[in-house]
Short mmCIF file of C-alpha atoms in Angstrom, two decimals:
data_model
loop_
_atom_site.label_atom_id
_atom_site.label_comp_id
_atom_site.label_asym_id
_atom_site.label_seq_id
_atom_site.Cartn_x
_atom_site.Cartn_y
_atom_site.Cartn_z
CA MET C 12 11.93 -13.92 27.29
CA ILE C 13 9.78 -15.11 24.39
CA ASP C 14 11.04 -14.07 21.10
CA LEU C 15 8.66 -15.60 17.96
CA LEU C 16 10.84 -14.18 15.35
CA LYS C 17 13.59 -17.38 15.83
CA GLU C 18 10.26 -19.20 15.56
CA CYS C 19 9.72 -19.23 11.51
CA ALA C 20 11.31 -17.96 8.61
CA TYR C 21 8.52 -16.53 7.02
CA GLY C 22 5.87 -14.71 9.00
CA GLY C 23 2.41 -12.94 8.44
CA CYS C 24 1.05 -12.35 5.16
CA SER C 25 4.54 -13.49 3.44
CA ALA C 26 3.68 -17.17 4.62
CA LYS C 27 0.71 -17.37 2.21
CA VAL C 28 0.46 -20.23 -0.06
CA ASP C 29 1.30 -18.86 -3.78
CA PRO C 30 -2.32 -17.38 -5.11
CA SER C 31 -1.90 -18.53 -8.55
CA THR C 32 -1.39 -22.21 -7.06
CA LEU C 33 -4.25 -22.05 -5.13
CA GLN C 34 -6.33 -20.49 -7.62
CA SER C 35 -5.94 -23.25 -10.14
CA LEU C 36 -6.51 -25.80 -7.36
CA LEU C 37 -9.96 -24.29 -6.26
CA ALA C 38 -11.13 -23.89 -9.86
CA GLY C 39 -12.28 -27.24 -10.23
CA LEU C 40 -14.41 -27.45 -7.02
CA ASP C 41 -18.04 -27.74 -7.31
CA LEU C 42 -19.27 -25.18 -4.53
CA PRO C 43 -23.35 -25.00 -3.48
CA SER C 44 -25.14 -21.79 -4.60
CA ASP C 45 -27.44 -19.87 -2.68
CA ASP C 46 -29.64 -16.60 -3.99
CA ARG C 47 -28.62 -15.25 -0.28
CA LEU C 48 -25.20 -15.43 -1.07
CA MET C 49 -24.15 -11.80 -1.89
CA VAL C 50 -20.10 -12.20 -2.16
CA GLY C 51 -18.78 -15.78 -2.63
CA LEU C 52 -15.22 -17.36 -3.60
CA SER C 53 -15.75 -16.32 -7.51
CA SER C 54 -14.40 -12.55 -7.10
CA SER C 55 -11.44 -13.30 -4.85
CA ASP C 56 -12.86 -10.79 -2.51
CA ASP C 57 -11.88 -10.16 1.14
CA ALA C 58 -15.09 -12.01 2.74
CA GLY C 59 -18.08 -13.82 2.32
CA VAL C 60 -21.35 -11.94 2.24
CA TYR C 61 -24.64 -13.65 3.06
CA ARG C 62 -28.16 -11.49 2.86
CA LEU C 63 -30.21 -12.49 6.40
CA ASP C 64 -32.88 -9.92 5.60
CA ASP C 65 -33.52 -6.46 3.76
CA THR C 66 -31.79 -4.75 6.75
CA THR C 67 -28.68 -7.07 7.61
CA ALA C 68 -26.09 -9.03 5.76
CA LEU C 69 -23.75 -11.48 7.66
CA ILE C 70 -19.70 -10.82 6.47
CA PHE C 71 -17.78 -13.89 7.50
CA THR C 72 -14.01 -14.23 7.03
CA THR C 73 -10.86 -15.90 8.64
CA ASP C 74 -7.22 -14.76 8.62
CA PHE C 75 -4.20 -16.47 10.95
CA PHE C 76 -0.50 -16.76 10.11
CA PRO C 77 3.08 -17.11 12.12
CA PRO C 78 4.37 -14.38 13.89
CA MET C 79 6.27 -11.82 11.77
CA VAL C 80 7.19 -9.84 15.48
CA SER C 81 9.19 -10.91 18.16
CA ASP C 82 6.79 -9.90 20.84
CA PRO C 83 3.67 -12.16 21.90
CA PHE C 84 0.98 -9.53 22.45
CA THR C 85 2.20 -7.43 19.56
CA PHE C 86 1.75 -10.45 17.50
CA GLY C 87 -1.88 -11.03 18.85
CA ARG C 88 -2.81 -7.55 18.17
CA ILE C 89 -1.45 -7.46 14.80
CA ALA C 90 -3.20 -11.00 13.80
CA ALA C 91 -6.41 -9.80 14.95
CA ALA C 92 -6.17 -6.59 13.53
CA ASN C 93 -5.42 -8.04 10.31
CA ALA C 94 -8.56 -10.71 10.48
CA LEU C 95 -11.16 -8.00 11.36
CA SER C 96 -9.59 -5.78 8.36
CA ASP C 97 -11.46 -8.14 6.02
CA VAL C 98 -14.79 -7.05 7.61
CA TYR C 99 -13.75 -3.63 7.32
CA ALA C 100 -12.77 -4.21 3.66
CA MET C 101 -16.70 -4.81 2.88
CA GLY C 102 -17.74 -1.90 4.56
CA GLY C 103 -19.14 -3.37 7.96
CA HIS C 104 -18.43 -3.55 11.32
CA ALA C 105 -17.41 -6.76 13.63
CA THR C 106 -19.68 -8.56 16.05
CA MET C 107 -18.34 -11.51 16.88
CA ALA C 108 -14.61 -13.63 16.80
CA LEU C 109 -13.01 -16.86 17.61
CA ASN C 110 -9.28 -17.26 18.17
CA LEU C 111 -7.57 -19.69 16.22
CA MET C 112 -4.29 -21.14 17.76
CA HIS C 113 -1.49 -23.04 17.10
CA TYR C 114 1.22 -23.17 19.83
CA PRO C 115 4.12 -25.70 20.99
CA SER C 116 2.87 -25.62 24.44
CA ALA C 117 5.91 -28.40 25.48
CA ARG C 118 8.77 -26.07 24.02
CA LEU C 119 7.22 -22.32 24.96
CA PRO C 120 6.36 -20.99 27.88
CA LEU C 121 2.54 -20.83 28.12
CA ASP C 122 2.59 -17.31 29.23
CA GLY C 123 3.25 -16.70 25.50
CA LEU C 124 -0.27 -18.30 24.55
CA LYS C 125 -1.95 -15.77 26.85
CA GLU C 126 -0.23 -12.90 25.69
CA ILE C 127 -1.10 -13.43 22.29
CA VAL C 128 -4.56 -13.97 23.21
CA GLU C 129 -4.55 -10.84 25.30
CA GLY C 130 -3.16 -9.11 22.52
CA GLY C 131 -5.81 -10.52 19.92
CA LEU C 132 -8.63 -9.26 22.57
CA SER C 133 -7.38 -5.76 22.77
CA ALA C 134 -8.08 -5.27 18.79
CA ILE C 135 -11.53 -6.99 19.23
CA ARG C 136 -12.59 -4.90 22.30
CA GLU C 137 -11.38 -1.53 20.04
CA ALA C 138 -13.63 -3.06 17.08
CA GLY C 139 -16.52 -3.24 19.44
CA ALA C 140 -17.01 -6.88 18.93
CA LEU C 141 -17.16 -10.21 21.30
CA LEU C 142 -14.78 -13.05 21.56
CA VAL C 143 -16.98 -15.91 21.91
CA GLY C 144 -14.62 -18.58 21.72
CA GLY C 145 -11.51 -20.36 19.62
CA HIS C 146 -9.82 -23.42 19.11
CA THR C 147 -5.91 -24.34 20.57
CA ILE C 148 -3.84 -27.15 19.07
CA ASP C 149 -0.87 -28.21 19.88
CA ASP C 150 1.50 -27.74 17.09
CA GLU C 151 5.20 -27.42 16.43
CA ARG C 152 4.83 -23.92 14.91
CA VAL C 153 2.88 -20.66 16.51
CA GLN C 154 0.31 -19.40 14.46
CA TYR C 155 -2.47 -17.09 15.37
CA GLY C 156 -5.52 -15.50 13.76
CA LEU C 157 -9.19 -15.00 14.13
CA ALA C 158 -12.29 -16.42 12.27
CA VAL C 159 -14.68 -13.04 12.09
CA VAL C 160 -18.40 -12.46 11.93
CA GLY C 161 -19.68 -8.93 11.16
CA GLN C 162 -22.49 -7.04 10.07
CA VAL C 163 -23.53 -4.87 6.98
CA ALA C 164 -26.82 -3.19 5.45
CA PRO C 165 -27.41 -5.31 2.22
CA ASP C 166 -27.58 -2.31 0.06
CA ARG C 167 -24.21 -0.80 1.49
CA VAL C 168 -21.87 -3.86 0.89
CA VAL C 169 -18.21 -2.77 -0.72
CA THR C 170 -17.05 -5.06 -2.95
CA ASN C 171 -13.47 -5.26 -5.35
CA GLY C 172 -16.20 -5.38 -8.01
CA SER C 173 -17.90 -1.94 -8.52
CA ALA C 174 -14.86 0.25 -9.07
CA ARG C 175 -15.99 2.72 -12.13
CA PRO C 176 -13.89 4.52 -14.83
CA GLY C 177 -13.00 7.72 -13.49
CA ASP C 178 -13.18 6.87 -10.26
CA ARG C 179 -10.00 7.88 -7.62
CA LEU C 180 -8.08 5.35 -6.17
CA VAL C 181 -7.19 5.78 -2.41
CA LEU C 182 -4.46 3.94 -0.52
CA THR C 183 -5.13 4.70 3.44
CA LYS C 184 -1.60 2.96 4.98
CA PRO C 185 2.06 3.39 3.49
CA LEU C 186 3.22 0.30 1.76
CA GLY C 187 6.77 -1.58 2.60
CA VAL C 188 5.62 -3.59 5.49
CA GLY C 189 7.07 -6.47 4.01
CA THR C 190 10.28 -5.14 3.35
CA MET C 191 10.55 -3.32 6.61
CA ILE C 192 9.80 -6.80 8.25
CA ALA C 193 12.45 -8.51 5.97
CA ALA C 194 15.13 -5.83 6.64
CA HIS C 195 14.55 -6.21 10.70
CA ARG C 196 15.48 -9.95 10.33
CA LEU C 197 18.78 -8.64 8.81
CA GLY C 198 19.47 -5.83 11.12
CA MET C 199 19.24 -3.58 8.22
CA ALA C 200 15.63 -1.90 8.94
CA PRO C 201 16.02 1.96 10.67
CA ASP C 202 14.72 1.78 14.02
CA PHE C 203 12.21 4.70 13.49
CA SER C 204 10.78 3.16 10.42
CA TYR C 205 10.59 -0.26 12.25
CA GLU C 206 8.51 1.48 15.07
CA CYS C 207 6.39 3.20 12.32
CA THR C 208 5.78 -0.29 10.59
CA ILE C 209 4.57 -2.21 13.94
CA GLU C 210 2.43 1.07 15.05
CA MET C 211 0.85 0.70 11.58
CA MET C 212 0.07 -3.04 11.54
CA CYS C 213 -1.66 -2.54 14.78
CA ARG C 214 -4.03 -0.25 13.54
CA LEU C 215 -7.75 -1.01 13.09
CA ASN C 216 -8.98 -0.51 9.63
CA ALA C 217 -12.13 0.57 11.69
CA LYS C 218 -12.45 4.34 11.20
CA ALA C 219 -11.37 3.80 7.48
CA ALA C 220 -14.38 1.70 7.09
CA GLU C 221 -16.37 4.46 8.58
CA ALA C 222 -15.12 7.04 5.99
CA MET C 223 -15.65 5.07 3.50
CA GLN C 224 -19.34 4.39 4.14
CA ALA C 225 -20.10 8.20 5.22
CA CYS C 226 -18.54 8.72 1.74
CA ARG C 227 -20.98 6.17 0.08
CA VAL C 228 -17.62 4.48 -1.54
CA THR C 229 -18.96 1.35 -3.41
CA ALA C 230 -15.61 -0.27 -4.10
CA ALA C 231 -12.73 -1.55 -1.86
CA THR C 232 -10.40 -4.13 -1.17
CA ASP C 233 -7.99 -4.20 2.14
CA VAL C 234 -4.30 -4.65 0.62
CA THR C 235 -2.20 -8.00 2.61
CA GLY C 236 -0.18 -10.34 1.42
CA PHE C 237 -0.88 -10.37 -2.36
CA GLY C 238 0.32 -6.44 -2.22
CA LEU C 239 -0.86 -3.72 -4.18
CA ILE C 240 -0.57 -5.42 -7.06
CA GLY C 241 -2.03 -8.61 -6.13
CA HIS C 242 -5.20 -7.16 -4.59
CA GLY C 243 -5.35 -4.19 -7.63
CA TYR C 244 -5.37 -7.03 -9.70
CA GLU C 245 -8.39 -8.71 -7.95
CA MET C 246 -10.17 -5.31 -8.04
CA ALA C 247 -9.60 -4.47 -11.79
CA LEU C 248 -10.28 -8.21 -12.56
CA ALA C 249 -13.75 -8.21 -10.91
CA SER C 250 -14.50 -4.50 -11.71
CA ASP C 251 -13.87 -4.90 -15.48
CA VAL C 252 -11.67 -1.91 -15.38
CA GLU C 253 -8.00 -0.60 -15.18
CA LEU C 254 -6.39 0.70 -12.28
CA LEU C 255 -3.67 3.31 -13.37
CA ILE C 256 -1.00 4.19 -10.29
CA ASP C 257 1.31 7.30 -10.17
CA VAL C 258 4.01 5.33 -7.72
CA HIS C 259 5.30 8.82 -7.16
CA ARG C 260 2.09 9.58 -4.93
CA LEU C 261 2.08 6.12 -2.72
CA PRO C 262 2.83 6.90 0.69
CA VAL C 263 5.68 5.02 1.69
CA ILE C 264 7.33 3.78 5.14
CA LYS C 265 10.52 5.83 5.21
CA GLY C 266 13.39 3.62 3.93
CA SER C 267 11.58 0.82 2.01
CA LEU C 268 12.38 2.01 -1.39
CA GLU C 269 16.09 2.43 -0.44
CA LEU C 270 15.94 -1.27 0.98
CA LEU C 271 14.02 -2.68 -2.02
CA ASP C 272 17.11 -0.69 -4.35
CA ASP C 273 19.82 -2.72 -2.20
CA GLY C 274 18.16 -6.21 -2.96
CA CYS C 275 16.33 -6.34 0.23
CA ILE C 276 13.01 -7.81 -1.44
CA PRO C 277 10.81 -10.30 0.33
CA GLY C 278 10.39 -13.39 -1.77
CA ALA C 279 6.63 -12.84 -1.73
CA VAL C 280 7.28 -9.75 -4.17
CA PHE C 281 8.08 -12.13 -7.11
CA ARG C 282 5.46 -14.11 -6.17
CA ASN C 283 3.14 -11.64 -6.39
CA ILE C 284 4.36 -10.10 -9.67
CA LYS C 285 3.85 -13.51 -10.94
CA TYR C 286 0.13 -13.58 -10.11
CA ALA C 287 -0.75 -10.64 -11.59
CA GLY C 288 1.16 -11.67 -14.87
CA ALA C 289 0.42 -9.89 -18.02
CA SER C 290 -2.47 -7.82 -16.20
CA LEU C 291 0.76 -5.80 -14.96
CA VAL C 292 1.87 -3.18 -16.91
CA ASN C 293 4.91 -1.14 -15.23
CA SER C 294 6.79 1.67 -16.63
CA ALA C 295 8.21 2.54 -13.28
CA PRO C 296 11.65 2.06 -11.93
CA LEU C 297 12.39 -1.01 -10.62
CA PRO C 298 12.31 -0.42 -6.64
CA TYR C 299 8.47 0.86 -7.11
CA MET C 300 7.16 -2.06 -8.70
CA HIS C 301 8.84 -3.91 -6.28
CA LEU C 302 6.92 -1.87 -3.27
CA CYS C 303 3.87 -2.16 -5.07
CA ALA C 304 4.23 -6.06 -4.69
CA ASP C 305 5.50 -5.70 -1.69
CA PRO C 306 3.14 -8.16 0.98
CA GLN C 307 1.43 -6.15 3.55
CA THR C 308 0.38 -7.48 7.16
CA SER C 309 -2.61 -5.65 8.10
CA GLY C 310 -2.49 -3.05 5.46
CA GLY C 311 -4.50 -0.18 4.40
CA LEU C 312 -7.87 -0.39 2.25
CA LEU C 313 -7.65 0.56 -1.19
CA MET C 314 -10.73 2.42 -2.23
CA ALA C 315 -12.19 3.77 -5.49
CA VAL C 316 -13.91 6.47 -4.84
CA ALA C 317 -16.23 8.99 -7.00
CA PRO C 318 -13.99 12.45 -7.82
CA GLU C 319 -16.68 14.65 -6.02
CA LYS C 320 -16.86 12.44 -2.94
CA CYS C 321 -12.53 12.47 -2.99
CA THR C 322 -11.64 15.18 -0.69
CA GLU C 323 -14.60 14.50 1.76
CA LEU C 324 -13.17 11.08 1.99
CA ILE C 325 -9.50 12.09 2.43
CA ASP C 326 -10.20 14.46 4.85
CA ARG C 327 -12.51 12.36 6.89
CA LEU C 328 -9.76 9.74 6.86
CA HIS C 329 -7.12 12.25 7.92
CA ASP C 330 -9.29 13.10 10.85
CA GLY C 331 -9.85 9.49 11.71
CA GLY C 332 -6.00 9.04 12.35
CA ASP C 333 -4.83 7.78 8.80
CA PRO C 334 -2.44 10.84 7.97
CA TYR C 335 -0.86 8.98 5.11
CA ALA C 336 -4.25 8.49 2.79
CA GLY C 337 -4.24 10.10 0.11
CA VAL C 338 -5.01 9.87 -4.09
CA ILE C 339 -2.75 6.92 -5.67
CA GLY C 340 -4.42 7.12 -9.08
CA GLU C 341 -7.34 6.31 -11.12
CA VAL C 342 -9.75 3.79 -12.13
CA ARG C 343 -9.79 3.68 -16.32
CA PRO C 344 -12.20 1.93 -18.76
CA ALA C 345 -10.42 -1.32 -19.94
CA ASN C 346 -10.40 -4.05 -22.99
CA ILE C 347 -8.27 -6.28 -20.91
CA PRO C 348 -8.49 -5.56 -17.13
CA CYS C 349 -4.84 -4.54 -15.69
CA ILE C 350 -2.93 -2.99 -13.05
CA ARG C 351 -0.62 -0.06 -14.91
CA LEU C 352 2.06 1.76 -13.01
CA PHE C 353 4.19 4.84 -14.18
CA ALA C 354 6.43 7.34 -12.79
CA MET A 26 36.85 -12.18 -15.57
CA ALA A 27 33.56 -12.44 -14.01
CA ILE A 28 32.64 -11.13 -10.81
CA THR A 29 31.81 -13.94 -8.60
CA VAL A 30 29.26 -13.97 -5.87
CA ASP A 31 28.66 -16.74 -3.83
CA THR A 32 25.63 -16.84 -1.97
CA ARG A 33 25.77 -20.52 -1.20
CA GLY A 34 24.24 -21.20 2.50
CA LYS A 35 22.09 -17.72 2.20
CA GLN A 36 18.30 -17.58 2.44
CA CYS A 37 16.36 -14.89 0.61
CA PRO A 38 16.69 -12.22 0.58
CA MET A 39 20.24 -12.28 1.35
CA PRO A 40 21.60 -13.73 -2.22
CA LEU A 41 19.52 -10.98 -3.81
CA ILE A 42 21.25 -8.18 -1.61
CA MET A 43 24.64 -9.64 -2.26
CA PHE A 44 24.14 -9.42 -6.07
CA LYS A 45 22.88 -6.09 -5.97
CA LYS A 46 25.67 -5.03 -3.84
CA ALA A 47 28.04 -6.68 -6.36
CA LEU A 48 26.33 -4.85 -9.26
CA LYS A 49 26.86 -1.29 -7.27
CA ASP A 50 30.21 -2.19 -6.61
CA ASN A 51 31.31 -3.01 -9.97
CA PRO A 52 29.33 -0.51 -12.04
CA ASP A 53 31.78 -1.19 -15.17
CA GLU A 54 31.62 -4.83 -15.25
CA HIS A 55 28.88 -6.85 -17.33
CA ALA A 56 29.60 -10.16 -16.23
CA PHE A 57 28.76 -11.77 -12.84
CA LEU A 58 28.92 -15.35 -11.74
CA ILE A 59 26.39 -16.39 -9.05
CA LEU A 60 26.32 -19.38 -6.95
CA THR A 61 23.40 -20.50 -4.98
CA ASP A 62 22.37 -24.01 -3.67
CA ASN A 63 18.71 -22.74 -2.61
CA ASP A 64 15.80 -23.17 -5.22
CA THR A 65 13.66 -20.07 -3.93
CA ALA A 66 16.63 -17.53 -4.15
CA CYS A 67 17.35 -19.27 -7.25
CA SER A 68 14.14 -18.67 -8.77
CA ASN A 69 14.14 -15.22 -7.27
CA LEU A 70 17.29 -13.90 -8.49
CA LEU A 71 16.53 -15.11 -12.05
CA ASP A 72 13.00 -13.03 -11.70
CA PHE A 73 15.27 -10.03 -10.66
CA ILE A 74 18.14 -10.44 -13.26
CA GLU A 75 15.03 -10.51 -16.14
CA GLN A 76 13.10 -7.62 -14.35
CA ASN A 77 16.32 -5.79 -14.87
CA GLY A 78 16.92 -6.57 -18.47
CA PHE A 79 20.17 -8.78 -18.08
CA ASP A 80 20.77 -11.95 -19.71
CA ALA A 81 21.02 -15.23 -17.52
CA ALA A 82 21.96 -18.98 -18.00
CA ARG A 83 21.63 -21.12 -15.85
CA HIS A 84 23.92 -24.25 -15.03
CA GLU A 85 23.29 -27.43 -12.73
CA GLU A 86 26.46 -27.91 -10.92
CA ASP A 87 27.29 -30.87 -8.15
CA GLY A 88 24.84 -29.44 -5.35
CA TYR A 89 24.45 -26.04 -6.31
CA ILE A 90 23.42 -23.76 -9.20
CA LYS A 91 25.34 -21.40 -11.31
CA ILE A 92 23.91 -18.50 -12.76
CA GLU A 93 25.84 -16.62 -15.62
CA VAL A 94 24.93 -13.07 -15.67
CA ASN A 95 25.57 -10.71 -18.46
CA ALA A 96 24.24 -7.20 -17.55
CA GLY A 97 25.56 -5.62 -20.61
CA VAL A 98 23.63 -2.19 -21.34
CA HIS A 99 21.26 -2.16 -18.90
CA HIS A 100 23.58 -2.54 -15.70
CA LYS A 101 24.31 1.70 -15.41
CA SER A 102 20.66 2.21 -15.71
CA SER A 103 19.80 -0.02 -13.28
CA LEU A 104 21.92 1.58 -10.72
CA MET A 105 20.31 4.84 -11.64
CA PHE A 106 17.59 4.77 -8.92
CA GLU A 107 17.08 7.37 -6.47
CA SER A 108 13.87 7.75 -4.14
CA LYS A 109 12.63 11.12 -3.70
CA GLY A 110 10.44 12.72 -0.89
CA ASN A 111 13.20 12.24 2.26
CA ALA A 112 11.93 15.57 3.50
CA GLU A 113 9.42 13.65 5.01
CA LEU A 114 9.54 10.87 7.79
CA ILE A 115 6.82 9.02 6.21
CA GLY A 116 3.69 9.35 3.63
CA PRO A 117 3.13 10.55 0.55
CA GLN A 118 5.39 12.84 -1.67
CA ILE A 119 4.05 16.65 -1.12
CA ILE A 120 4.02 18.84 -4.90
CA ALA A 121 2.43 22.15 -3.63
CA VAL A 122 1.57 25.07 -5.81
CA GLN A 123 1.36 28.29 -3.81
CA LEU A 124 -0.97 30.72 -5.00
CA ARG A 125 0.30 34.05 -3.39
CA SER A 126 -2.04 36.63 -5.03
CA ASN A 127 -5.01 36.74 -7.43
CA VAL A 128 -2.80 37.22 -10.80
CA MET A 129 0.37 35.31 -12.17
CA GLY A 130 3.46 37.70 -12.66
CA HIS A 131 3.93 40.99 -12.19
CA GLY A 132 3.29 44.19 -14.25
CA ASN A 133 -0.40 44.17 -15.83
CA ASP A 134 -2.71 42.98 -13.46
CA GLU A 135 -5.41 42.02 -16.13
CA LEU A 136 -2.84 40.09 -18.08
CA GLY A 137 -1.93 38.57 -14.83
CA ALA A 138 -5.27 37.15 -14.06
CA LYS A 139 -5.81 35.75 -17.55
CA LEU A 140 -2.24 33.80 -17.21
CA MET A 141 -3.56 32.72 -13.67
CA GLY A 142 -6.67 31.11 -15.44
CA ALA A 143 -4.41 29.41 -18.34
CA PHE A 144 -1.86 28.39 -15.77
CA LEU A 145 -4.54 26.36 -13.47
CA GLY A 146 -6.51 25.17 -16.63
CA THR A 147 -3.32 23.72 -17.59
CA LEU A 148 -2.26 21.83 -14.05
CA LYS A 149 -4.31 18.81 -14.61
CA GLU A 150 -3.02 18.27 -18.02
CA LEU A 151 0.37 17.99 -16.46
CA ASP A 152 2.14 14.48 -16.24
CA ARG A 153 2.08 14.73 -12.29
CA LEU A 154 -0.90 16.44 -10.47
CA PRO A 155 0.39 18.75 -7.76
CA THR A 156 -0.77 17.18 -4.47
CA HIS A 157 -1.94 20.62 -2.29
CA ILE A 158 -2.46 24.28 -3.78
CA VAL A 159 -2.14 26.71 -0.99
CA CYS A 160 -3.57 29.96 -1.29
CA TYR A 161 -2.73 32.85 0.74
CA ASN A 162 -2.79 36.86 0.91
CA GLY A 163 -4.65 38.19 -2.12
CA GLY A 164 -4.05 34.20 -3.72
CA VAL A 165 -7.37 33.34 -1.33
CA GLN A 166 -9.41 35.79 -3.73
CA LEU A 167 -9.16 32.99 -6.04
CA ALA A 168 -11.11 30.49 -4.01
CA ALA A 169 -14.22 33.01 -3.51
CA ASP A 170 -17.50 32.52 -4.94
CA ASN A 171 -16.98 35.13 -7.65
CA SER A 172 -13.43 33.95 -8.42
CA PRO A 173 -13.01 33.89 -12.16
CA VAL A 174 -11.08 30.30 -11.76
CA LEU A 175 -13.36 29.02 -9.24
CA ASP A 176 -14.44 25.98 -11.93
CA LYS A 177 -10.89 25.16 -12.62
CA LEU A 178 -9.92 24.58 -8.78
CA LYS A 179 -13.26 23.10 -8.26
CA GLU A 180 -11.97 20.62 -11.29
CA LEU A 181 -8.47 19.99 -9.56
CA GLU A 182 -10.03 19.49 -6.02
CA GLU A 183 -12.33 16.72 -7.68
CA LEU A 184 -9.07 15.54 -9.20
CA GLY A 185 -8.11 14.70 -5.44
CA VAL A 186 -5.67 17.82 -5.39
CA SER A 187 -6.13 19.42 -1.67
CA ILE A 188 -6.80 23.03 -1.70
CA ILE A 189 -6.06 25.03 1.70
CA VAL A 190 -7.08 28.04 1.85
CA CYS A 191 -5.52 30.73 4.35
CA GLY A 192 -7.86 31.63 7.29
CA THR A 193 -6.28 34.65 8.26
CA CYS A 194 -6.08 35.83 4.73
CA VAL A 195 -9.87 35.23 4.40
CA SER A 196 -11.19 37.56 7.18
CA PHE A 197 -8.48 40.12 5.82
CA TYR A 198 -10.13 40.41 2.35
CA GLY A 199 -13.48 40.26 4.13
CA LEU A 200 -14.27 36.63 2.43
CA ASP A 201 -15.75 34.94 5.23
CA GLU A 202 -18.63 32.69 4.34
CA ARG A 203 -17.68 33.30 0.70
CA ILE A 204 -14.80 30.63 0.35
CA ALA A 205 -16.29 28.13 -2.41
CA VAL A 206 -13.33 25.82 -2.81
CA GLY A 207 -11.05 24.06 -0.70
CA LYS A 208 -10.62 23.94 3.30
CA ILE A 209 -9.83 26.95 5.39
CA SER A 210 -6.93 26.33 7.65
CA ASN A 211 -4.31 28.17 9.68
CA MET A 212 -0.42 28.79 9.20
CA TYR A 213 0.79 25.65 11.12
CA VAL A 214 -0.68 23.78 8.57
CA ILE A 215 0.50 25.88 5.73
CA ALA A 216 3.90 25.89 7.13
CA ASP A 217 3.69 22.45 7.28
CA ILE A 218 2.87 21.50 3.79
CA LEU A 219 5.49 23.92 2.53
CA SER A 220 8.37 22.55 4.43
CA LYS A 221 7.71 18.94 3.62
CA ALA A 222 6.85 19.76 0.22
CA MET A 223 9.46 18.10 -2.48
CA THR A 224 8.59 20.52 -5.01
CA THR A 225 7.05 23.82 -4.69
CA VAL A 226 5.31 25.91 -7.52
CA THR A 227 5.01 29.20 -7.39
CA PRO A 228 3.73 30.70 -10.60
#
């Protein structure tokens, strides 16, 4: 029996390099430009988007990380769902994927590698995409993910830079994933909540992306390693707005607030709060702020929707299998872009 | 005498858990002394202490770090947290307003109709919007195309409030095809919302 959790101290999106460090490192790069590039590095969006012609734009993205669960198949499924999510966050659908794999083949049975790939394939198949190849490296640590190509009509690209004052903020999956994973390692996670967490991470954001397109949503991002605060901050910055969030309306994995209040706070929480810096204005109790900074693996989509479309969007999200999707706040005009939490 | 929390040899988030437990176990103490030999844990502890409004002093010792904490006046308030919404296994917290008739209160219906209009107009001004408005019995008339409060309900719906209208009641009042706001639903959905609601408001 392979237990991938024994393999690493930090798994999933918690293992990402500090976004502040990364940003300052990449700031000096001289990037080639092209008129056909619709979304590039500058807006910290979820994927690159490149216009092929008037009807089609290409979405291109990758994500991979070390395990955050014990079971190889489940890990593969979650890693693939997480990578595919970037395509959904841009409003597109996935067409092709490549496997990216690190595996210690001398130390762990090769069955594990196969199960990871099978888990990934189950997500790729559900997405209606093709697995067209991959790259496997013998390495001391297990890591897996995908490079994904997707498509979207150029006039229907959903970015993190088009949230408008007056829009309602909608979040599709409950927060608390990082906390539950940390608690599970310490034997503190309630069984039911942990199972819900796994189920949530395995879910694709495909239906949510369809709902988003049906309601003509123009602004969204997926909430992953940098938490609601980090990805919300990027949206506020790219859209030049304030995001106002009512913490009591947040969908929450049961037990995660209590765990945070007991000090079970993943390290990435502190990193994410630092990333937002002075752009985070908090008047909510501390456990809520920590929840908003909790690193999500394969988290939900954060959308900004025009008020008149809000009810239809929520209905479609519920019907599509995201029962916890709800309004969590609104977009406001801002002198300085920020994310504001209140209770 | 400060309460000592020795977290040496422990990885995050264990040192935070141990410190928080010490805070909870000693609500009347102000002085705590945390020992750690892990840079990440130390940095997270210092962030956590600052976020709580406590004072801290960091001292390098031989092979470990000592953090002197003065929790001071913020200690008690840091222990006040109670998360709400335990009625539900998982998911957003429900605040439901139930509209049981087309008027507010008993006595004079002309006055009651005015009060209902004022109540629905005021809801959007409150700090916290309801998540759901449930209309049943005479309350479904408020969601009909000739309702005097139709605009107010539509405005609330646009603000993200789910408006649920009892289907049986709509038929009983002969209002099929005339519901102009919200979603017609059944008793199961209504009972589900009301039973999971953290707060139920009945005007």
